[in-house]
Amino acid sequence: MHDFMAILPLVATGAGAILVMLAAAFESFKKEGISILGIGLFAFAFFVQLTVESGAPITPYGSVFNGMLVTSTFTKGAGLIILACGFFSAIASQTYFTQNEGFVLEYYCMMLFAACGMLLMTMAAELITVFIALEIMSLAIYTLIASDRRSVLRSEAVLKYLMLGAFAGAFFVMGSVFIYAGAKSTKFADIGQVVAETGFLTNPALVGGSLLILVAFLFKAAAFPFHAWVVDVYDGAPVPVTGFMATAVKTAVFAVFANFLVINGQLQEGWVNYLFYISVLTMFVGNLIAIGQNSLKRMLAASGIVHTGYLIIALVAVNSEGFTGSTIIFYLAAYAASTLGIFAALSYLGGEGEKRNSFEDFNGLAKVRPYSAACIAIFLLSMAGIPPTAGFMGKFYIIAGAFQGGYISLGVLGIFSSILSMWYYLRLIIAMYFREPEEDFEVAEMTLAPLGTFVLALSVFAISFIPVVI
Amino acid sequence: MLTTYLFFGLALLAVLGALGLIIFKHPMNGAMSFVVTLISLAGLYALLSAKLIFAIQLIVYAGAIMSLIVFIIMFLNIQEKDLPLDPNRWFYVAGGIIVVGPIAGLLINISRTLPATEVTVFDDGFGSVKEVGQLLFTQWLLPFEIVSILLLVALVGAVVLAGKRGVN
């Protein structure tokens, strides 16, 4: 029974996806009905995940699944974030598609399938399982991006993402092959044992294999040398899908990235120096790209690169003995709440066909829609890391962890990058509060996204009270 | 000794076929060149006495998937004049080689360090349907199960992308 409870969120999401898929085939289900169903299923899966007992890692159905799934407090936290991201993205989508075209009835089904793949990714403790989960997630996301086939922008985004994603997937498979050659197994536990017995740097196949797998993860997480696709793809996707990609996909990738790195302390030590430079470069290159953007969506995409940099700091400082990953989960939760909040707000403020997209379009928002402007300001301040928001606490835990781990310069560079990022976050706040409004920001009636934005603004403060042991 | 020659011959063919795929200009030539890669890979699997994978590689990849690809290319009826002008093609190919070259060198060096064990003779059952099936349904049950979700996602995704435009 314990085992079944542990994988129940996965089952609930998968079964929910199939339910929506079947419902979409009926004539009597219309857009509204299916939206409510999708939102409800995400909420249900979230509560199921909440009931899973946290504690020491367990391997559900260890003998049947051959120890390929492992659930722990870390996977529970990641699962909660992923399902909450799905819930709020679904709410934002409901509103978005009242003003924008390109809705297909299978939209929520693909969203649930993507969440199912992400949950699998967080739980997987074996490379081939990780690969299949990665592909489940990616295929569903490709479909979500391109569901409006009449738009050239969407097609361009999905082609870029598909080609580069396939390339990253190939790197992952090649890496798995080399790891199998070096360790005679693809299971995390067995790899850890081989590393403990024979050492990491003395085993070239393991080193090469983990390099290729790291490349695939860094690609999916949009870290420095592999960040070029992010801005175009995020810009080309529909607003709620961009929000879902920026938060849920990142959560899943970092969960599996951390699980892979803590297989063994030696494996992590072997890569720490490189991850150090990658995190510094990711933060500053992301900042440079973000400063140059004039479109809000592209700025948020580029700021996503910067946040990847902070998360890599957390990975550098992670301790493979008694790994809990609480700082990573906390930062992901704080980042997800504020990013999703902005994208939910953009979903109803964006107008028909996403016509409001640049900084100038939001001039004087505070005078016309003061509550929405206040929420957006809260999200931006949280992303910039101003107390008392969750974003500040997240950065605080990560940088404190870096200091504790002895990476003083990395922590200082993190603070510096955070100051640099104020430039583009405050730019929008200035536009909203200190400029004169040019239009009246009409929005569609009867929608859920404003409510979702408000709830997320509250949770930005609520999350900051969750205690974390570094 | 014969297996060594066969291995190098098939490996060379596989690489040449893959090179042809990216170098030929017309998609049909590329597809035909890719068939060479798929068939020589089947030969490599056979050398490893993986009988089932050998058969699957021939039937599914070189057979079914290739005929679908060829069918689509013929369906689109691509002529020489439809192809885009690509004057910088060789420049890009050279750039790609420069980028990927060091990685390939690294991987070749790594595979040289693997212990050179003598050919192990397996029992008759190795690589047969029964043995692979037993392994798949006992040790690799979870990947086998979740592949079904992957296929379902691919199926629904294809229907969404290729279906009627603009429902509701």
XYZ file of N, CA and C in Angstrom, chain A residues 21 31 64 66 68-69 103 106 110 113 120 126 129 132 135-136 139-140 143 146 149-150 178 186 204-205 208 211, chain B residues 106-107 110 113-114 138-143 146-147 149-150 152-154 156-157 160-163 165-168:
168
model
N -7.949 13.133 -22.766
C -7.806 12.722 -24.162
C -9.114 12.111 -24.668
N -14.785 23.900 -25.157
C -13.565 24.494 -24.616
C -13.647 24.719 -23.110
N 9.654 -5.440 -8.509
C 8.997 -5.476 -9.824
C 9.668 -4.483 -10.773
N 12.537 -3.226 -10.311
C 13.982 -3.409 -10.248
C 14.693 -2.156 -9.717
N 14.049 1.008 -10.087
C 14.268 2.101 -11.040
C 13.515 3.366 -10.650
N 12.648 3.281 -9.644
C 11.956 4.475 -9.162
C 12.357 4.683 -7.715
N -6.573 27.185 -30.033
C -6.862 26.188 -29.005
C -7.249 24.870 -29.655
N -7.137 18.920 -27.256
C -6.134 18.065 -26.594
C -5.116 18.872 -25.796
N -2.238 17.258 -23.309
C -0.784 17.308 -23.498
C -0.096 17.888 -22.274
N 0.086 15.151 -19.751
C 1.110 14.178 -20.145
C 2.505 14.724 -19.850
N 7.831 11.540 -13.569
C 8.667 10.352 -13.782
C 10.145 10.721 -13.736
N 17.355 5.659 -12.948
C 17.980 4.781 -13.942
C 17.996 5.554 -15.253
N 15.217 5.029 -18.052
C 13.937 5.562 -17.581
C 13.937 7.088 -17.662
N 13.399 8.103 -21.300
C 12.021 7.972 -21.782
C 11.154 9.070 -21.171
N 11.727 12.307 -22.880
C 11.087 12.385 -24.192
C 9.575 12.549 -24.058
N 8.961 11.898 -23.044
C 7.519 12.103 -22.830
C 7.258 13.581 -22.610
N 8.068 15.719 -25.964
C 7.094 15.577 -27.051
C 5.822 16.337 -26.717
N 5.384 16.234 -25.448
C 4.169 16.941 -25.064
C 4.378 18.451 -25.171
N 4.246 19.717 -28.761
C 2.875 19.827 -29.259
C 2.193 21.064 -28.694
N 3.271 24.167 -30.601
C 2.870 24.298 -31.995
C 1.389 24.060 -32.224
N -1.143 25.983 -35.631
C -0.246 25.769 -36.763
C -0.269 26.907 -37.762
N -1.265 27.814 -37.622
C -1.325 28.905 -38.590
C -0.273 29.962 -38.320
N 28.120 5.239 -22.735
C 29.465 5.263 -22.159
C 29.437 4.933 -20.679
N 23.111 0.908 -15.722
C 22.620 2.274 -15.890
C 21.842 2.727 -14.660
N 37.732 6.387 -17.494
C 37.457 7.368 -18.562
C 36.064 7.253 -19.153
N 35.543 6.028 -19.262
C 34.220 5.881 -19.871
C 33.162 6.571 -19.018
N 33.569 10.414 -19.574
C 33.010 10.841 -20.858
C 31.495 10.756 -20.872
N 29.960 13.472 -18.879
C 30.083 14.750 -19.596
C 28.933 14.910 -20.583
N 37.643 12.792 -28.390
C 37.571 12.429 -26.971
C 36.908 11.071 -26.790
N 35.773 10.879 -27.490
C 35.034 9.635 -27.316
C 35.833 8.454 -27.849
N 38.355 7.597 -25.318
C 37.745 6.925 -24.164
C 37.480 5.463 -24.486
N 40.270 3.091 -24.033
C 40.685 2.697 -22.688
C 39.863 1.543 -22.131
N 38.763 1.220 -22.806
C 37.931 0.123 -22.299
C 38.738 -1.168 -22.369
N 11.077 -8.744 -16.913
C 11.443 -8.880 -15.503
C 12.268 -7.679 -15.057
N 13.466 -7.535 -15.622
C 14.325 -6.462 -15.124
C 13.966 -5.090 -15.661
N 13.435 -5.042 -16.888
C 13.205 -3.737 -17.525
C 11.724 -3.456 -17.687
N 10.941 -3.851 -16.687
C 9.493 -3.695 -16.800
C 9.092 -2.228 -16.825
N 9.714 -1.421 -15.973
C 9.289 -0.015 -15.882
C 9.522 0.747 -17.189
N 10.737 0.701 -17.767
C 10.904 1.380 -19.063
C 9.933 0.864 -20.115
N 6.550 2.527 -19.432
C 6.410 3.968 -19.692
C 6.615 4.303 -21.166
N 7.213 3.368 -21.912
C 7.286 3.613 -23.359
C 5.882 3.698 -23.942
N 3.361 5.151 -22.576
C 2.919 6.549 -22.427
C 3.565 7.409 -23.505
N 4.865 7.146 -23.747
C 5.584 7.918 -24.766
C 4.911 7.773 -26.126
N 1.816 6.970 -26.703
C 0.507 7.627 -26.667
C 0.655 9.130 -26.878
N 1.673 9.710 -26.207
C 1.908 11.151 -26.364
C 2.244 11.459 -27.817
N 3.106 10.638 -28.415
C 3.496 10.865 -29.804
C 2.283 10.776 -30.722
N -1.021 11.195 -29.925
C -1.938 12.324 -29.741
C -1.314 13.592 -30.321
N 0.000 13.766 -30.096
C 0.675 14.944 -30.615
C 0.587 15.005 -32.127
N -2.855 16.017 -33.122
C -3.089 17.447 -32.886
C -2.438 18.275 -33.977
N -1.181 17.934 -34.317
C -0.450 18.768 -35.269
C -0.930 18.573 -36.700
N -1.442 17.375 -37.005
C -1.837 17.115 -38.387
C -3.339 17.195 -38.578
N -4.106 17.378 -37.487
C -5.552 17.318 -37.586
C -6.162 18.560 -38.192
N -7.700 22.173 -38.659
C -7.190 23.407 -38.082
C -8.292 24.161 -37.367
N -7.948 24.672 -36.164
C -8.837 25.591 -35.467
C -10.167 25.008 -35.066
N -10.163 24.013 -34.160
C -11.417 23.513 -33.608
C -11.883 24.515 -32.555
N -13.189 24.695 -32.439
C -13.787 25.646 -31.471
C -13.254 27.063 -31.656
